[in-house]
Amino acid sequence: MTAWQDLAWNAWRDERAGHLSASLRKMYGQLAPDMVDVWLKRMDSGSRPTGASAIKRWLSQLSGGLVVFLGDLQWDIAETAAGVVIAYPEPLGGDPLAMCGAILLWVGNDVGRMGMAVNLIGAALVPALFSAKWEGPLNGALWESWIRGYHNHLTLLRRDAMASWFESRSVVNAKWQWPTLPDFMEYTEQLRYGVVPHDRDGQSPRDPVAVLLALHQFEGEERLKIAGLAHKAIEGRLLADLWQQADDQGGNRQW
Amino acid sequence: MVIGEETLWKRMSDPLTSRLIVTPLLSREQIRGGSVDVRLGTEFILMKRSARGPIDPMAMEEPLQDYQERVQVEVGDKMILHPNQLVLGVTLEFLQVPPDLLAYVIGRSSWGRLGLIVATAVMVSPGYRGSLTLELANLGDTPVYLYPGTRVAQLVFHTLDDSTAAYSQRGGKYTGPVGPEFSKLALDRDWQAIRLLSQKS
């Protein structure tokens, strides 16, 4: 006979899972049994980050599947055949650069994945790691060398020094081709002035990574205040690209 | 004097402090004739029926979560607006009005004919920076769907005949938001006097 406590537990699971969206329910059904309850509680809270939809899109592109973010107090990741589900520290949700920590979480110690991530947002990866003040389980030799290199490079915020640091990284038989560091000074000025980074024709910045690097130039309360401006610029770029694609398909080119 | 299309484009290339900013601009056609079309953004504040009591503008330090709920509706999704329902929306675009201009917000009549009233706060002050909070109300008898990304209003820019201190320098309450903002009526200085008078009576 099943214990009444187990019955209560199962009833609680059924009720909670019944509220989940179809995609979440599918992921939930594929989680490892010992992780089900932890993730169900997170899924049930239904919270979502405000600054991470761009990162979610990048991660979908990298992983080739569905990605769901769930607010929590710490980083965590579960990969299922139905997609990737990521728990993030909710206080960081409004900061798009900090939320790039999710990409590092997905990379783990996988050199192949690291190469893919470098190709996509390379120049912002290391700032992201420290923006998120991430102290997760990525403590292998690969990451230690990264972190040591980062700390040793005290002039990192100077653009030239930052570029040369990126170019010189070579870790564990993998030498990645870091993308050229984009120009982010104009966007830094715009953030300091208090407006959403933009180009002069009103379009969103062509390269979201430049906005992330501009955001990285700010610390403390200033950083908290302007993270939303950076987020708005990145979202604007993604939306503009999607809009253009849809527009082209409709045969009505506007730019 | 109303600012025309050519000048609007020129002002978008001015130095940062005097620049007209409208971003993201998804289509060049948004700036046409003497106006700038603005789109409905993705964030909304829904007004809730509270069990705690009426909204008292003199005591708005009460937790606003009792009266409002923020929701996100992505472009491509839709949100229903019921008859007599009020929601706060926001323009998709972030704006900066140069210090020598002001703007008027005009709801599109095409929406008005469906019962949707947009933006009761019609003037955007010189020097304002931020997205615009839009008060959206369905005055019709039939629910209406709201689609983020659609053009909901127009901005018409006017010159000022003398220089005016920019909104933020005058202590404006709404500088810099990128999402809809709940009323900041409680920050009005008038409340101090009204509160004192109410204690005497």
Tab-separated table of C-alpha atoms in Angstrom:
chain	number	residue	atom	x	y	z
A	1	MET	CA	0.000	0.000	0.000
A	2	THR	CA	1.318	3.468	-0.856
A	3	ALA	CA	2.052	5.642	2.159
A	4	TRP	CA	-0.290	8.582	2.655
A	5	GLN	CA	2.703	10.936	2.488
A	6	ASP	CA	3.582	9.632	-0.973
A	7	LEU	CA	-0.013	9.981	-2.074
A	8	ALA	CA	-0.021	13.590	-0.887
A	9	TRP	CA	3.257	14.197	-2.721
A	10	ASN	CA	1.909	12.726	-5.948
A	11	ALA	CA	-1.312	14.714	-5.683
A	12	TRP	CA	0.725	17.882	-5.192
A	13	ARG	CA	2.825	17.048	-8.282
A	14	ASP	CA	-0.241	16.338	-10.418
A	15	GLU	CA	-1.882	19.580	-9.388
A	16	ARG	CA	1.220	21.667	-10.020
A	17	ALA	CA	2.054	19.974	-13.313
A	18	GLY	CA	-1.526	20.526	-14.447
A	19	HIS	CA	-0.874	24.279	-14.483
A	20	LEU	CA	2.196	24.041	-16.679
A	21	SER	CA	2.221	25.057	-20.306
A	22	ALA	CA	2.430	22.216	-22.825
A	23	SER	CA	6.130	22.805	-23.540
A	24	LEU	CA	7.065	22.922	-19.855
A	25	ARG	CA	5.026	19.806	-19.144
A	26	LYS	CA	6.949	18.002	-21.852
A	27	MET	CA	10.276	19.012	-20.312
A	28	TYR	CA	9.034	18.158	-16.844
A	29	GLY	CA	8.153	14.660	-18.013
A	30	GLN	CA	11.744	14.081	-19.126
A	31	LEU	CA	13.586	15.307	-16.040
A	32	ALA	CA	15.682	12.948	-13.966
A	33	PRO	CA	13.482	11.577	-11.130
A	34	ASP	CA	15.618	13.049	-8.363
A	35	MET	CA	15.331	16.536	-9.883
A	36	VAL	CA	11.620	16.546	-10.649
A	37	ASP	CA	10.407	18.250	-7.484
A	38	VAL	CA	13.011	20.989	-7.492
A	39	TRP	CA	12.220	21.920	-11.081
A	40	LEU	CA	8.491	21.578	-10.645
A	41	LYS	CA	8.585	24.180	-7.879
A	42	ARG	CA	10.519	26.521	-10.149
A	43	MET	CA	8.247	25.872	-13.101
A	44	ASP	CA	5.213	26.458	-10.943
A	45	SER	CA	6.394	29.923	-9.935
A	46	GLY	CA	6.151	30.873	-13.607
A	47	SER	CA	8.425	33.882	-13.251
A	48	ARG	CA	10.436	35.057	-16.205
A	49	PRO	CA	13.351	37.383	-16.622
A	50	THR	CA	12.835	40.793	-18.092
A	51	GLY	CA	16.289	41.125	-19.627
A	52	ALA	CA	16.916	37.715	-21.090
A	53	SER	CA	14.811	37.189	-24.156
A	54	ALA	CA	17.796	37.989	-26.382
A	55	ILE	CA	19.939	35.552	-24.442
A	56	LYS	CA	17.188	32.978	-24.677
A	57	ARG	CA	17.155	33.390	-28.418
A	58	TRP	CA	20.921	33.022	-28.641
A	59	LEU	CA	20.772	29.944	-26.486
A	60	SER	CA	18.030	28.440	-28.638
A	61	GLN	CA	20.237	29.050	-31.628
A	62	LEU	CA	23.189	27.354	-29.927
A	63	SER	CA	21.316	24.394	-28.480
A	64	GLY	CA	18.997	24.020	-31.441
A	65	GLY	CA	15.898	23.667	-29.309
A	66	LEU	CA	13.474	25.201	-26.871
A	67	VAL	CA	14.906	27.185	-23.949
A	68	VAL	CA	12.954	28.197	-20.858
A	69	PHE	CA	14.173	30.506	-18.086
A	70	LEU	CA	12.797	30.203	-14.568
A	71	GLY	CA	13.455	32.603	-11.721
A	72	ASP	CA	15.127	31.200	-8.650
A	73	LEU	CA	17.927	32.171	-6.299
A	74	GLN	CA	20.747	30.452	-8.157
A	75	TRP	CA	21.886	29.205	-11.525
A	76	ASP	CA	20.946	25.666	-12.517
A	77	ILE	CA	20.370	23.837	-15.780
A	78	ALA	CA	18.578	20.719	-16.919
A	79	GLU	CA	18.833	19.506	-20.471
A	80	THR	CA	16.116	17.217	-21.811
A	81	ALA	CA	15.247	15.971	-25.243
A	82	ALA	CA	12.395	18.491	-25.230
A	83	GLY	CA	14.657	21.443	-24.536
A	84	VAL	CA	16.819	23.235	-22.018
A	85	VAL	CA	15.442	24.657	-18.804
A	86	ILE	CA	17.543	27.153	-16.883
A	87	ALA	CA	17.085	28.554	-13.406
A	88	TYR	CA	18.654	31.964	-12.888
A	89	PRO	CA	19.172	34.268	-9.903
A	90	GLU	CA	16.035	36.378	-10.188
A	91	PRO	CA	17.681	39.611	-8.971
A	92	LEU	CA	19.878	39.493	-12.095
A	93	GLY	CA	16.939	39.064	-14.449
A	94	GLY	CA	16.877	42.678	-15.618
A	95	ASP	CA	20.522	42.740	-16.639
A	96	PRO	CA	21.137	41.291	-20.105
A	97	LEU	CA	24.899	40.953	-19.679
A	98	ALA	CA	24.563	39.136	-16.378
A	99	MET	CA	22.005	36.858	-17.986
A	100	CYS	CA	24.625	35.793	-20.536
A	101	GLY	CA	25.831	33.702	-17.608
A	102	ALA	CA	23.149	31.259	-18.802
A	103	ILE	CA	25.146	30.655	-21.969
A	104	LEU	CA	28.214	29.834	-19.912
A	105	LEU	CA	26.111	27.467	-17.875
A	106	TRP	CA	25.072	25.659	-21.046
A	107	VAL	CA	28.686	25.579	-22.273
A	108	GLY	CA	29.902	23.857	-19.122
A	109	ASN	CA	33.297	22.321	-19.773
A	110	ASP	CA	32.467	21.368	-23.333
A	111	VAL	CA	35.122	22.789	-25.636
A	112	GLY	CA	32.944	22.320	-28.714
A	113	ARG	CA	30.136	24.325	-27.162
A	114	MET	CA	32.601	26.964	-26.081
A	115	GLY	CA	33.666	27.393	-29.681
A	116	MET	CA	30.048	27.868	-30.754
A	117	ALA	CA	29.439	30.441	-28.024
A	118	VAL	CA	32.622	32.326	-28.853
A	119	ASN	CA	31.534	32.580	-32.454
A	120	LEU	CA	28.179	33.972	-31.440
A	121	ILE	CA	28.914	36.414	-28.628
A	122	GLY	CA	32.589	35.873	-27.897
A	123	ALA	CA	33.547	39.389	-26.973
A	124	ALA	CA	30.940	39.542	-24.211
A	125	LEU	CA	31.423	36.101	-22.699
A	126	VAL	CA	33.987	36.822	-20.031
A	127	PRO	CA	32.408	40.105	-18.898
A	128	ALA	CA	29.196	38.122	-18.641
A	129	LEU	CA	30.790	35.614	-16.349
A	130	PHE	CA	31.826	38.316	-13.927
A	131	SER	CA	28.725	40.409	-14.341
A	132	ALA	CA	26.724	37.487	-13.130
A	133	LYS	CA	29.185	36.998	-10.255
A	134	TRP	CA	28.771	33.429	-11.131
A	135	GLU	CA	30.129	30.823	-8.752
A	136	GLY	CA	28.585	27.772	-10.281
A	137	PRO	CA	30.052	24.358	-10.873
A	138	LEU	CA	32.304	25.354	-13.768
A	139	ASN	CA	35.492	25.002	-11.798
A	140	GLY	CA	37.507	22.864	-14.184
A	141	ALA	CA	40.968	23.778	-15.406
A	142	LEU	CA	39.468	25.530	-18.396
A	143	TRP	CA	37.569	28.003	-16.306
A	144	GLU	CA	40.232	28.504	-13.719
A	145	SER	CA	42.642	29.618	-16.395
A	146	TRP	CA	40.063	31.993	-17.792
A	147	ILE	CA	39.356	33.523	-14.452
A	148	ARG	CA	43.025	33.824	-13.561
A	149	GLY	CA	43.706	35.511	-16.863
A	150	TYR	CA	40.834	37.883	-16.329
A	151	HIS	CA	41.922	38.928	-12.862
A	152	ASN	CA	45.511	39.357	-13.918
A	153	HIS	CA	44.470	41.647	-16.648
A	154	LEU	CA	43.776	44.714	-14.586
A	155	THR	CA	43.494	47.026	-17.547
A	156	LEU	CA	40.782	44.948	-19.099
A	157	LEU	CA	38.387	47.833	-19.396
A	158	ARG	CA	40.706	49.626	-21.775
A	159	ARG	CA	39.542	48.579	-25.186
A	160	ASP	CA	42.909	47.784	-26.738
A	161	ALA	CA	43.988	45.772	-23.767
A	162	MET	CA	40.682	43.937	-23.762
A	163	ALA	CA	41.033	43.071	-27.424
A	164	SER	CA	44.566	41.768	-27.033
A	165	TRP	CA	43.538	39.723	-24.023
A	166	PHE	CA	40.760	38.092	-25.974
A	167	GLU	CA	43.006	37.412	-28.920
A	168	SER	CA	45.653	35.750	-26.792
A	169	ARG	CA	43.404	33.241	-25.031
A	170	SER	CA	44.153	29.644	-25.757
A	171	VAL	CA	42.859	26.983	-23.456
A	172	VAL	CA	43.257	23.213	-23.362
A	173	ASN	CA	44.136	22.507	-26.961
A	174	ALA	CA	41.439	24.804	-28.222
A	175	LYS	CA	42.357	28.099	-29.726
A	176	TRP	CA	39.269	30.023	-30.563
A	177	GLN	CA	39.027	32.735	-33.100
A	178	TRP	CA	37.687	35.564	-31.005
A	179	PRO	CA	35.537	37.911	-33.026
A	180	THR	CA	36.870	41.422	-33.463
A	181	LEU	CA	35.852	43.589	-30.555
A	182	PRO	CA	33.022	45.802	-31.774
A	183	ASP	CA	33.106	49.539	-31.247
A	184	PHE	CA	31.013	50.262	-28.171
A	185	MET	CA	32.164	53.735	-27.108
A	186	GLU	CA	29.233	55.599	-28.631
A	187	TYR	CA	26.790	53.267	-26.897
A	188	THR	CA	28.662	53.730	-23.625
A	189	GLU	CA	28.189	57.492	-23.956
A	190	GLN	CA	24.504	57.059	-24.701
A	191	LEU	CA	24.028	54.855	-21.654
A	192	ARG	CA	25.904	57.329	-19.475
A	193	TYR	CA	23.666	60.097	-20.785
A	194	GLY	CA	20.613	58.002	-19.950
A	195	VAL	CA	19.095	56.943	-23.252
A	196	VAL	CA	18.603	53.635	-25.016
A	197	PRO	CA	21.628	52.935	-27.244
A	198	HIS	CA	20.753	53.624	-30.846
A	199	ASP	CA	22.148	54.573	-34.210
A	200	ARG	CA	21.448	57.959	-35.687
A	201	ASP	CA	18.635	56.835	-37.910
A	202	GLY	CA	16.710	55.607	-34.876
A	203	GLN	CA	17.584	51.994	-35.579
A	204	SER	CA	18.776	49.756	-32.784
A	205	PRO	CA	22.514	49.012	-32.671
A	206	ARG	CA	23.491	46.502	-35.357
A	207	ASP	CA	25.593	44.457	-32.947
A	208	PRO	CA	23.988	43.607	-29.575
A	209	VAL	CA	27.388	42.480	-28.268
A	210	ALA	CA	28.561	46.101	-28.500
A	211	VAL	CA	25.698	47.084	-26.210
A	212	LEU	CA	26.617	44.353	-23.734
A	213	LEU	CA	30.208	45.579	-23.659
A	214	ALA	CA	29.009	49.140	-23.157
A	215	LEU	CA	26.897	47.947	-20.232
A	216	HIS	CA	29.985	46.280	-18.790
A	217	GLN	CA	31.582	49.712	-18.329
A	218	PHE	CA	29.199	50.549	-15.484
A	219	GLU	CA	29.182	49.426	-11.911
A	220	GLY	CA	27.129	49.869	-8.772
A	221	GLU	CA	23.829	51.701	-8.752
A	222	GLU	CA	24.488	53.182	-12.159
A	223	ARG	CA	24.619	49.683	-13.620
A	224	LEU	CA	21.255	48.800	-12.101
A	225	LYS	CA	19.657	51.934	-13.523
A	226	ILE	CA	20.890	51.522	-17.066
A	227	ALA	CA	20.568	47.763	-17.517
A	228	GLY	CA	17.003	48.352	-18.728
A	229	LEU	CA	18.235	50.774	-21.388
A	230	ALA	CA	20.710	48.206	-22.700
A	231	HIS	CA	18.022	45.543	-22.637
A	232	LYS	CA	15.700	47.761	-24.649
A	233	ALA	CA	18.385	48.299	-27.310
A	234	ILE	CA	19.088	44.586	-27.667
A	235	GLU	CA	15.415	43.703	-27.806
A	236	GLY	CA	14.942	46.419	-30.397
A	237	ARG	CA	17.616	44.891	-32.629
A	238	LEU	CA	16.151	41.398	-32.405
A	239	LEU	CA	12.666	42.682	-33.080
A	240	ALA	CA	13.858	44.807	-36.002
A	241	ASP	CA	15.567	41.796	-37.585
A	242	LEU	CA	12.473	39.630	-37.184
A	243	TRP	CA	10.315	42.452	-38.474
A	244	GLN	CA	12.503	42.854	-41.519
A	245	GLN	CA	12.364	39.126	-42.252
A	246	ALA	CA	8.586	39.126	-41.977
A	247	ASP	CA	8.408	42.239	-44.080
A	248	ASP	CA	10.600	40.738	-46.800
A	249	GLN	CA	8.450	37.628	-46.863
A	250	GLY	CA	5.427	39.862	-47.298
A	251	GLY	CA	7.160	41.601	-50.207
A	252	ASN	CA	6.990	45.019	-48.607
A	253	ARG	CA	10.514	46.261	-48.065
A	254	GLN	CA	10.565	49.370	-45.912
A	255	TRP	CA	14.270	50.037	-45.262
B	1	MET	CA	4.989	75.548	-35.527
B	2	VAL	CA	4.655	71.880	-36.435
B	3	ILE	CA	7.930	70.158	-37.365
B	4	GLY	CA	7.974	68.557	-40.800
B	5	GLU	CA	9.409	65.250	-41.935
B	6	GLU	CA	12.717	66.550	-43.235
B	7	THR	CA	13.492	68.429	-40.034
B	8	LEU	CA	12.482	65.429	-37.938
B	9	TRP	CA	15.056	63.280	-39.746
B	10	LYS	CA	17.685	65.994	-39.400
B	11	ARG	CA	17.038	66.325	-35.692
B	12	MET	CA	17.687	62.610	-35.290
B	13	SER	CA	21.331	63.239	-36.191
B	14	ASP	CA	21.876	66.164	-33.821
B	15	PRO	CA	24.392	65.947	-30.968
B	16	LEU	CA	23.104	63.742	-28.180
B	17	THR	CA	21.769	66.473	-25.874
B	18	SER	CA	19.598	68.060	-28.562
B	19	ARG	CA	18.858	64.910	-30.560
B	20	LEU	CA	15.372	63.698	-31.338
B	21	ILE	CA	15.469	60.027	-30.398
B	22	VAL	CA	12.870	57.501	-31.498
B	23	THR	CA	14.204	53.971	-31.146
B	24	PRO	CA	13.709	51.261	-32.283
B	25	LEU	CA	12.309	52.567	-35.502
B	26	LEU	CA	11.051	49.451	-37.254
B	27	SER	CA	10.055	51.250	-40.423
B	28	ARG	CA	11.049	54.509	-42.065
B	29	GLU	CA	7.386	55.027	-42.835
B	30	GLN	CA	6.777	55.742	-39.171
B	31	ILE	CA	8.076	59.245	-39.809
B	32	ARG	CA	5.911	60.715	-42.474
B	33	GLY	CA	4.433	64.122	-43.097
B	34	GLY	CA	4.553	66.006	-39.833
B	35	SER	CA	4.240	63.130	-37.403
B	36	VAL	CA	5.918	60.090	-35.941
B	37	ASP	CA	3.882	56.908	-35.549
B	38	VAL	CA	4.518	55.014	-32.322
B	39	ARG	CA	3.814	51.357	-31.746
B	40	LEU	CA	2.315	49.472	-28.846
B	41	GLY	CA	5.030	47.919	-26.667
B	42	THR	CA	5.122	44.529	-25.030
B	43	GLU	CA	4.683	45.367	-21.368
B	44	PHE	CA	1.375	46.134	-19.696
B	45	ILE	CA	0.088	46.999	-16.263
B	46	LEU	CA	-3.320	45.489	-15.643
B	47	MET	CA	-5.518	47.193	-13.094
B	48	LYS	CA	-6.956	44.764	-10.587
B	49	ARG	CA	-10.021	44.880	-8.417
B	50	SER	CA	-8.467	45.168	-4.990
B	51	ALA	CA	-9.823	43.761	-1.771
B	52	ARG	CA	-7.899	46.327	0.227
B	53	GLY	CA	-9.942	49.384	-0.602
B	54	PRO	CA	-10.024	52.232	-3.080
B	55	ILE	CA	-6.913	53.871	-4.454
B	56	ASP	CA	-6.161	56.905	-2.345
B	57	PRO	CA	-3.842	59.202	-4.283
B	58	MET	CA	-2.850	60.881	-1.019
B	59	ALA	CA	-1.610	57.571	0.412
B	60	MET	CA	-0.137	55.747	-2.534
B	61	GLU	CA	2.631	54.252	-0.469
B	62	GLU	CA	0.193	51.343	-0.142
B	63	PRO	CA	1.598	48.266	-1.948
B	64	LEU	CA	0.739	48.809	-5.597
B	65	GLN	CA	0.744	45.070	-6.264
B	66	ASP	CA	-2.734	45.094	-4.772
B	67	TYR	CA	-3.928	47.235	-7.632
B	68	GLN	CA	-1.787	46.268	-10.558
B	69	GLU	CA	-0.121	43.358	-12.243
B	70	ARG	CA	2.632	43.577	-14.839
B	71	VAL	CA	2.348	41.272	-17.834
B	72	GLN	CA	4.492	40.762	-20.891
B	73	VAL	CA	2.918	40.085	-24.291
B	74	GLU	CA	5.412	39.486	-27.075
B	75	VAL	CA	5.041	40.855	-30.586
B	76	GLY	CA	3.032	38.230	-32.425
B	77	ASP	CA	0.871	37.484	-29.355
B	78	LYS	CA	-2.244	39.367	-28.349
B	79	MET	CA	-3.997	40.564	-25.229
B	80	ILE	CA	-7.699	41.029	-24.683
B	81	LEU	CA	-9.092	44.329	-23.454
B	82	HIS	CA	-12.584	43.976	-22.060
B	83	PRO	CA	-15.290	46.674	-22.150
B	84	ASN	CA	-14.635	49.350	-19.511
B	85	GLN	CA	-11.233	47.869	-18.737
B	86	LEU	CA	-8.238	50.145	-18.329
B	87	VAL	CA	-4.697	48.938	-18.877
B	88	LEU	CA	-1.461	50.863	-18.947
B	89	GLY	CA	0.617	50.101	-21.994
B	90	VAL	CA	3.831	51.623	-23.239
B	91	THR	CA	5.215	52.713	-26.551
B	92	LEU	CA	7.600	50.247	-28.131
B	93	GLU	CA	9.831	53.227	-28.878
B	94	PHE	CA	12.062	55.018	-26.422
B	95	LEU	CA	11.980	58.758	-27.013
B	96	GLN	CA	13.933	61.836	-26.294
B	97	VAL	CA	12.159	65.097	-27.011
B	98	PRO	CA	14.781	67.816	-27.645
B	99	PRO	CA	14.671	70.709	-25.161
B	100	ASP	CA	13.369	73.133	-27.787
B	101	LEU	CA	10.449	70.930	-28.866
B	102	LEU	CA	7.349	69.448	-27.317
B	103	ALA	CA	5.117	66.709	-28.655
B	104	TYR	CA	1.439	65.893	-28.629
B	105	VAL	CA	0.212	62.293	-28.558
B	106	ILE	CA	-2.769	61.661	-30.797
B	107	GLY	CA	-4.542	58.315	-30.701
B	108	ARG	CA	-5.307	56.772	-34.075
B	109	SER	CA	-8.919	57.178	-34.972
B	110	SER	CA	-8.952	53.716	-36.540
B	111	TRP	CA	-8.569	52.295	-33.055
B	112	GLY	CA	-10.966	54.833	-31.583
B	113	ARG	CA	-13.693	53.559	-33.875
B	114	LEU	CA	-13.297	50.139	-32.283
B	115	GLY	CA	-13.809	51.705	-28.869
B	116	LEU	CA	-10.145	51.899	-27.917
B	117	ILE	CA	-9.061	55.175	-26.390
B	118	VAL	CA	-5.314	55.751	-26.274
B	119	ALA	CA	-3.310	58.160	-24.116
B	120	THR	CA	-5.163	60.618	-22.011
B	121	ALA	CA	-1.851	62.357	-21.212
B	122	VAL	CA	-1.438	64.079	-24.517
B	123	MET	CA	1.528	66.368	-24.030
B	124	VAL	CA	5.130	65.202	-23.922
B	125	SER	CA	7.302	67.840	-22.290
B	126	PRO	CA	10.502	69.316	-23.727
B	127	GLY	CA	13.492	67.232	-22.690
B	128	TYR	CA	11.417	64.142	-21.831
B	129	ARG	CA	13.350	60.900	-22.053
B	130	GLY	CA	11.777	57.472	-21.919
B	131	SER	CA	9.053	55.334	-23.361
B	132	LEU	CA	5.575	56.777	-23.083
B	133	THR	CA	3.038	55.179	-20.814
B	134	LEU	CA	-0.237	54.828	-22.683
B	135	GLU	CA	-3.560	54.693	-20.933
B	136	LEU	CA	-5.629	52.240	-22.953
B	137	ALA	CA	-9.339	51.974	-22.299
B	138	ASN	CA	-12.030	50.061	-24.115
B	139	LEU	CA	-15.101	52.256	-24.174
B	140	GLY	CA	-16.981	49.963	-26.546
B	141	ASP	CA	-19.306	47.112	-25.681
B	142	THR	CA	-17.162	44.446	-27.294
B	143	PRO	CA	-13.785	43.084	-26.166
B	144	VAL	CA	-10.874	44.164	-28.364
B	145	TYR	CA	-7.572	42.410	-28.908
B	146	LEU	CA	-4.403	44.447	-28.465
B	147	TYR	CA	-1.430	43.441	-30.603
B	148	PRO	CA	2.004	44.700	-29.507
B	149	GLY	CA	3.896	46.150	-32.456
B	150	THR	CA	0.846	47.790	-34.023
B	151	ARG	CA	0.808	51.550	-34.535
B	152	VAL	CA	-1.437	52.992	-31.869
B	153	ALA	CA	-0.705	56.697	-31.817
B	154	GLN	CA	1.062	59.560	-33.526
B	155	LEU	CA	3.396	62.169	-32.118
B	156	VAL	CA	3.235	65.658	-33.543
B	157	PHE	CA	6.222	67.846	-32.650
B	158	HIS	CA	6.052	71.583	-32.143
B	159	THR	CA	8.740	74.199	-31.594
B	160	LEU	CA	8.718	76.420	-28.516
B	161	ASP	CA	9.009	80.162	-28.984
B	162	ASP	CA	11.385	80.465	-26.028
B	163	SER	CA	13.897	78.176	-24.419
B	164	THR	CA	12.454	76.077	-21.624
B	165	ALA	CA	14.211	74.125	-18.926
B	166	ALA	CA	14.204	70.492	-19.901
B	167	TYR	CA	11.719	68.195	-18.213
B	168	SER	CA	14.323	66.301	-16.194
B	169	GLN	CA	15.934	69.526	-14.973
B	170	ARG	CA	12.571	70.689	-13.693
B	171	GLY	CA	12.179	67.577	-11.611
B	172	GLY	CA	9.898	65.623	-13.932
B	173	LYS	CA	8.604	62.459	-12.317
B	174	TYR	CA	8.698	60.157	-15.307
B	175	THR	CA	12.171	60.570	-16.833
B	176	GLY	CA	13.804	57.541	-18.380
B	177	PRO	CA	11.366	54.617	-18.092
B	178	VAL	CA	11.433	51.807	-20.634
B	179	GLY	CA	8.209	50.184	-19.426
B	180	PRO	CA	4.779	51.468	-18.388
B	181	GLU	CA	4.680	53.317	-15.111
B	182	PHE	CA	1.927	53.488	-12.561
B	183	SER	CA	0.665	56.889	-11.497
B	184	LYS	CA	3.092	59.011	-9.493
B	185	LEU	CA	0.388	61.384	-8.413
B	186	ALA	CA	1.487	60.983	-4.803
B	187	LEU	CA	4.708	62.830	-5.653
B	188	ASP	CA	2.839	66.060	-6.436
B	189	ARG	CA	3.863	68.809	-4.032
B	190	ASP	CA	0.236	69.890	-3.707
B	191	TRP	CA	-0.483	66.960	-1.421
B	192	GLN	CA	1.484	68.577	1.378
B	193	ALA	CA	-0.905	71.510	1.440
B	194	ILE	CA	-3.987	69.366	0.953
B	195	ARG	CA	-2.905	67.030	3.756
B	196	LEU	CA	-2.439	69.954	6.138
B	197	LEU	CA	-5.796	71.429	5.206
B	198	SER	CA	-7.538	68.088	5.699
B	199	GLN	CA	-6.069	67.811	9.199
B	200	LYS	CA	-7.427	71.249	10.119
B	201	SER	CA	-10.920	70.574	8.881
